[in-house]
mmCIF file of C-alpha atoms in Angstrom:
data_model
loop_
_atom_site.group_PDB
_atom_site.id
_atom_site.type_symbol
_atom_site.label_atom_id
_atom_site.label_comp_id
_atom_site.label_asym_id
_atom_site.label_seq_id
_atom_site.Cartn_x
_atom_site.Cartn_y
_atom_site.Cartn_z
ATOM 1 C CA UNK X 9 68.352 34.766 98.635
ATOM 2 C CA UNK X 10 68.320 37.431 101.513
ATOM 3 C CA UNK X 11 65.605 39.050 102.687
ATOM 4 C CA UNK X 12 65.581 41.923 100.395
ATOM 5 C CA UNK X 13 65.292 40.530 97.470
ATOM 6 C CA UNK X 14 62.404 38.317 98.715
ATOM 7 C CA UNK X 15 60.815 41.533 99.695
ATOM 8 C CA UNK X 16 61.116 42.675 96.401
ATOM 9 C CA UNK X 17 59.914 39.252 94.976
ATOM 10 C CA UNK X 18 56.770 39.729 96.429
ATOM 11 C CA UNK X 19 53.241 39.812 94.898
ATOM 12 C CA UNK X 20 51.211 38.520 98.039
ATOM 13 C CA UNK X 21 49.301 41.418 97.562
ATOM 14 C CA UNK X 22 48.987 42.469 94.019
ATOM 15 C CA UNK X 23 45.373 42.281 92.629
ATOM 16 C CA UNK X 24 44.333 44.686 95.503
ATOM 17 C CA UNK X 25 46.414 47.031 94.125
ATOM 18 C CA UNK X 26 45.868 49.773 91.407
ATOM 19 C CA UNK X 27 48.905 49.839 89.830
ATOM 20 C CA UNK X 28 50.185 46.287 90.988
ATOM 21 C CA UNK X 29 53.277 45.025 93.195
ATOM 22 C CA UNK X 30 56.117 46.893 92.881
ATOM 23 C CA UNK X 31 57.613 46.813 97.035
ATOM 24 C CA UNK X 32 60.121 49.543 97.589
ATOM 25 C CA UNK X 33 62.613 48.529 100.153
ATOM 26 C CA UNK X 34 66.305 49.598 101.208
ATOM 27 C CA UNK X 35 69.332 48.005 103.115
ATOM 28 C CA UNK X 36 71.645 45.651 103.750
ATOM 29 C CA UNK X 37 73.646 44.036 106.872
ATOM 30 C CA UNK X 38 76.007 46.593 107.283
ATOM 31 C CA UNK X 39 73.370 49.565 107.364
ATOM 32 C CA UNK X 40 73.469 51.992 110.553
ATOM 33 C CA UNK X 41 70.186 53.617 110.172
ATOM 34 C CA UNK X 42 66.674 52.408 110.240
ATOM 35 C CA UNK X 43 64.120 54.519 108.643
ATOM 36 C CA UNK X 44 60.122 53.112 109.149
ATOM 37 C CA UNK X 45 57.973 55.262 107.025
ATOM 38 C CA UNK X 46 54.406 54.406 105.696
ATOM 39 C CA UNK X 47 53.926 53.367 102.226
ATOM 40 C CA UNK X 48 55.768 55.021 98.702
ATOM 41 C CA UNK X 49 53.908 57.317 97.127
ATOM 42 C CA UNK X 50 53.478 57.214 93.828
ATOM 43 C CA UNK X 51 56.557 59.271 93.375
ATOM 44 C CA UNK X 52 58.293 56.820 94.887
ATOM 45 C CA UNK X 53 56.682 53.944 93.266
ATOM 46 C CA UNK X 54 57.343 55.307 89.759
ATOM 47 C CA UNK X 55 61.201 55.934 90.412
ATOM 48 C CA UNK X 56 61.513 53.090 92.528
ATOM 49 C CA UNK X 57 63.212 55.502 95.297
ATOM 50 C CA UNK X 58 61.908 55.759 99.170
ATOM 51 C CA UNK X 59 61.095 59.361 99.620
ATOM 52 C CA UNK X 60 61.786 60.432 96.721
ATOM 53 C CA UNK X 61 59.593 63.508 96.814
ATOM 54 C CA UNK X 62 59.254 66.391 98.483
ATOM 55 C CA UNK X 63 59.179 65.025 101.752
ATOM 56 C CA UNK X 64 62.299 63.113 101.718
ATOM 57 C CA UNK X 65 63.719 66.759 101.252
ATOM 58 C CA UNK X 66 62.237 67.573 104.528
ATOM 59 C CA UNK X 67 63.829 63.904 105.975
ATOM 60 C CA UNK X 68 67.077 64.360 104.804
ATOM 61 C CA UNK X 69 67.388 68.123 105.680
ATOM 62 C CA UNK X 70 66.176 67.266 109.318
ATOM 63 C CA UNK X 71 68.946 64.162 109.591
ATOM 64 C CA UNK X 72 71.436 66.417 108.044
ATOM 65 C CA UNK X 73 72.757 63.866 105.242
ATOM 66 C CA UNK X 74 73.253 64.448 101.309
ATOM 67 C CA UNK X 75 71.221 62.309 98.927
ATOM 68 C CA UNK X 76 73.668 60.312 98.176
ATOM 69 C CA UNK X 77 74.147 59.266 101.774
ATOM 70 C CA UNK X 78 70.786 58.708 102.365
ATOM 71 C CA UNK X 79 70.511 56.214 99.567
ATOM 72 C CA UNK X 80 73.852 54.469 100.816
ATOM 73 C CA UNK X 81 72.167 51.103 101.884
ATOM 74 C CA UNK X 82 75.868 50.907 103.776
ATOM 75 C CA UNK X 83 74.222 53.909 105.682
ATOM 76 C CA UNK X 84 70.813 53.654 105.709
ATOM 77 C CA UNK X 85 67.815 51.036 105.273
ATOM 78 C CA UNK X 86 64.494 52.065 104.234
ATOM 79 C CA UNK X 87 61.206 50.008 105.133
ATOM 80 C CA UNK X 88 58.133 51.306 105.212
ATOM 81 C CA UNK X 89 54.684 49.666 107.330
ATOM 82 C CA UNK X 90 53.763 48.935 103.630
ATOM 83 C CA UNK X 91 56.024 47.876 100.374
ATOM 84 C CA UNK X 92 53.996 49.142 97.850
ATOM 85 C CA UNK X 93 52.116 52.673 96.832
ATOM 86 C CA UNK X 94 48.502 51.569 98.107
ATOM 87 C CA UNK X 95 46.801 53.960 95.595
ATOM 88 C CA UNK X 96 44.753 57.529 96.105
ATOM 89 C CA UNK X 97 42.149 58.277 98.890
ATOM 90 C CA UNK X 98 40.282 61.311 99.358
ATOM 91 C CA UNK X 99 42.764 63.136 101.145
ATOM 92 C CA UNK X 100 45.599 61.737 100.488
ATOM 93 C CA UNK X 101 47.380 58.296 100.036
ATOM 94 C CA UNK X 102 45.798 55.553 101.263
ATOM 95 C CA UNK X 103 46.796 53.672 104.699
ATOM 96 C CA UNK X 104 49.240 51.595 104.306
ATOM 97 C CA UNK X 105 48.226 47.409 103.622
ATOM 98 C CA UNK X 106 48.396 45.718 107.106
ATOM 99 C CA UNK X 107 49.599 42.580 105.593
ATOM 100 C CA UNK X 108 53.189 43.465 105.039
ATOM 101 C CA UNK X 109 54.439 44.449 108.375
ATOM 102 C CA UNK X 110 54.146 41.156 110.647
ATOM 103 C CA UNK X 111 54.596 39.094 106.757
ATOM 104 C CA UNK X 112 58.004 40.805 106.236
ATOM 105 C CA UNK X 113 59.539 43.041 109.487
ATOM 106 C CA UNK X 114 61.135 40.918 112.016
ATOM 107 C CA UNK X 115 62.850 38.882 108.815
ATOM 108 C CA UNK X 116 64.298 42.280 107.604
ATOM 109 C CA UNK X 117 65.154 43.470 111.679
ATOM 110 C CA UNK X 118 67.001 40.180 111.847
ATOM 111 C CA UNK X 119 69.282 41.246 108.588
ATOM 112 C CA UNK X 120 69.782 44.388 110.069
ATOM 113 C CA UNK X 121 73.507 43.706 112.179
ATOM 114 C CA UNK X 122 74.580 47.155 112.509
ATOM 115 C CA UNK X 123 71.572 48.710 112.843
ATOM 116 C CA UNK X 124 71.843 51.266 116.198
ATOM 117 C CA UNK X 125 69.487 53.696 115.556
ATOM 118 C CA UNK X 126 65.398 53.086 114.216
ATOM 119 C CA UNK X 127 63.528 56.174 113.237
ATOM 120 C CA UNK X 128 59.753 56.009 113.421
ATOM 121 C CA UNK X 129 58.107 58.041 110.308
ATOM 122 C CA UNK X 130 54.466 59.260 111.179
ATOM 123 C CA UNK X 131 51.585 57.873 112.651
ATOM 124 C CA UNK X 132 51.456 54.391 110.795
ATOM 125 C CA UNK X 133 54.732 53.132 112.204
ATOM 126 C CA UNK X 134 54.389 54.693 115.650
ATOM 127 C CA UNK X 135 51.074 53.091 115.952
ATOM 128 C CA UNK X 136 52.946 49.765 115.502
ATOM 129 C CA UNK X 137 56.133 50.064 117.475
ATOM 130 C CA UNK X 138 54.692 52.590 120.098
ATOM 131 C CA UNK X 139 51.087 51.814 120.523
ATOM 132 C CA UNK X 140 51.303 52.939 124.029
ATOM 133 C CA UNK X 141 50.966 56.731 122.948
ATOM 134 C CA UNK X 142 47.894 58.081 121.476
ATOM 135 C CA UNK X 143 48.961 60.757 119.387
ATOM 136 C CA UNK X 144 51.904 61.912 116.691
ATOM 137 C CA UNK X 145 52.462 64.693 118.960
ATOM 138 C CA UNK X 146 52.257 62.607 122.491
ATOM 139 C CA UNK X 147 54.695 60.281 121.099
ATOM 140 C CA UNK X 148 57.386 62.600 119.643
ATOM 141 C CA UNK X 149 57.441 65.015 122.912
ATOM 142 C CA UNK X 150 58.172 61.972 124.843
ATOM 143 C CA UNK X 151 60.682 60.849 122.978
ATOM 144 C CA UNK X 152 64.460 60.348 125.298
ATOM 145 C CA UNK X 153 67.564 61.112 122.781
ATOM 146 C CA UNK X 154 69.755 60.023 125.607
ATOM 147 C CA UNK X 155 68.782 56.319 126.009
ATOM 148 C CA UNK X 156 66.145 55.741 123.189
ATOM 149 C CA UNK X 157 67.496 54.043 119.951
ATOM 150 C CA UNK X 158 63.833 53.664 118.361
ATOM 151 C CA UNK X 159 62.928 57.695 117.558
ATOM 152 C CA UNK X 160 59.028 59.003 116.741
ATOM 153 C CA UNK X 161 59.253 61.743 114.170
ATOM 154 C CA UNK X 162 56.715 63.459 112.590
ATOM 155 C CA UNK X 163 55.906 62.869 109.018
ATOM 156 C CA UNK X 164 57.916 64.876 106.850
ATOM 157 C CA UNK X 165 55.115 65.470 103.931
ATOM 158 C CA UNK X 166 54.349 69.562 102.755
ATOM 159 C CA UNK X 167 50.785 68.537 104.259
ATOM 160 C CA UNK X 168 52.195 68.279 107.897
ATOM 161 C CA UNK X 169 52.901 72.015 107.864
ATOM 162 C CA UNK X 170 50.471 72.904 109.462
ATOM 163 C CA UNK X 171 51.915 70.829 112.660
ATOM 164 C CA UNK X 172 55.139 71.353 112.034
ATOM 165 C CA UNK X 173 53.718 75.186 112.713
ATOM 166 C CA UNK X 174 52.164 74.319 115.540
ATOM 167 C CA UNK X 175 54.962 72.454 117.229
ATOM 168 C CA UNK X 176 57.827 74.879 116.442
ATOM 169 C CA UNK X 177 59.535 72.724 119.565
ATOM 170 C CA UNK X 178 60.469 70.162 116.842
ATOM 171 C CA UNK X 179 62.754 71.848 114.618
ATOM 172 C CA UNK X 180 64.008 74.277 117.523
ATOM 173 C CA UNK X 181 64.535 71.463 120.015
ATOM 174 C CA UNK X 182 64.002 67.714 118.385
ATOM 175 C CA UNK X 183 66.255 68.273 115.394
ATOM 176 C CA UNK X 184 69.279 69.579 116.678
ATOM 177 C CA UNK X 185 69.368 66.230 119.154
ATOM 178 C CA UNK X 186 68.194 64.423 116.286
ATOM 179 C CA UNK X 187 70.967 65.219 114.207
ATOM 180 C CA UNK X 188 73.480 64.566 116.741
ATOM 181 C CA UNK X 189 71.923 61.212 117.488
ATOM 182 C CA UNK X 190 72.266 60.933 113.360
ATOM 183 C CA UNK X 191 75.855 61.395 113.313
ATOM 184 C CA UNK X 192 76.827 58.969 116.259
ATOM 185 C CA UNK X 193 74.932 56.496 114.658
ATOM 186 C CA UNK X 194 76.554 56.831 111.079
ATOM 187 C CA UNK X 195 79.883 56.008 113.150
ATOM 188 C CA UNK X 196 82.521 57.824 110.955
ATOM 189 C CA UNK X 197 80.519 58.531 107.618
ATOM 190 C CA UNK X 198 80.614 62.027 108.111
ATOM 191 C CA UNK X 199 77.329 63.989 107.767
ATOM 192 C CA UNK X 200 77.042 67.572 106.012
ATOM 193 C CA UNK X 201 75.387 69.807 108.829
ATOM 194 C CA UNK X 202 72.191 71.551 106.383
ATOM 195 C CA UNK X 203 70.532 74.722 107.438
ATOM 196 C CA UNK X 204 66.739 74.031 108.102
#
């Protein structure tokens, strides 16, 4: 059984959950990409799609792919810090369960072959794979396109407008290097340039 489908075997967490296990996960050996986001949202958990909401719009518009490439596991593989939608909070989702990344992550890493490029989706992951920057914003201005393969972005959601506002460096500056990044890494599968 490979990793994925234990992932989506899992119920280690279930009763603390308000509408139960259901782990959304993405990928296979030959993927390219690496996306770590946070949790599904309850979008997501009802379709059983990653970012399948407004704010994979945003995602896929800033990588410059089609749906239909993002949801290639040949192209892409999707694993968020947490498998399952962790239910409402007062502004917003809840954080992510803390359980799933050190149960599950390095098993799924070690599936990943042809994995070249890791993208880092909001605060959650960054805190995890960069904990030596103390901010969203710290962590994506210091990001090197040249010789990093593990990227900070912010988090696509509608309620990040505000920084994505404030930071007009990241769509004038990040995303064009982003996308380039994008298309080395999907080695041949070509991707459709979209207008921001």
């Amino acid at each position: 059984m490979d990793i994925f489908t234990q992932v989506n075997l899992c119920r280690f967490c279930e009763p603390e959950l308000p509408l139960g296990a259901n782990p959304i996960i993405q990928g296979n050996s030959l993927s390219k990409i690496l996306i770590i986001g946070q949790a599904p949202g309850l979008k997501a958990h009802n379709s059983r799609l990653p970012f399948n909401d407004p704010s994979g719009d945003r995602l896929r518009s800033w990588l410059a792919v089609e749906r239909a490439q993002f949801y290639n596991p040949d192209l892409f593989a999707i694993m968020p810090m947490a498998f399952c939608y962790p239910g409402k909070g007062k502004s917003g989702d809840l954080a992510p369960k803390a359980v799933c990344a050190p149960k599950w992550h390095q098993q799924v890493f070690a599936s990943l072959k042809q994995v070249s490029l890791t993208l880092l989706i909001g605060q959650y992951a960054q805190r995890y794979y960069l904990p030596q920057y103390s901010s969203v914003t710290d962590v994506v201005k210091a990001a090197n396109y040249e010789t990093q393969n593990m990227i900070p972005l912010p988090h696509p959601s509608p309620r990040n407008q505000i920084w994505l506002k404030k930071h007009n460096w990241f769509e004038e500056c990040v995303i064009p290097q982003l996308q380039a990044k994008v298309r080395k890494a999907l080695d041949g599968h070509e991707a459709a340039i979209i207008p921001i």
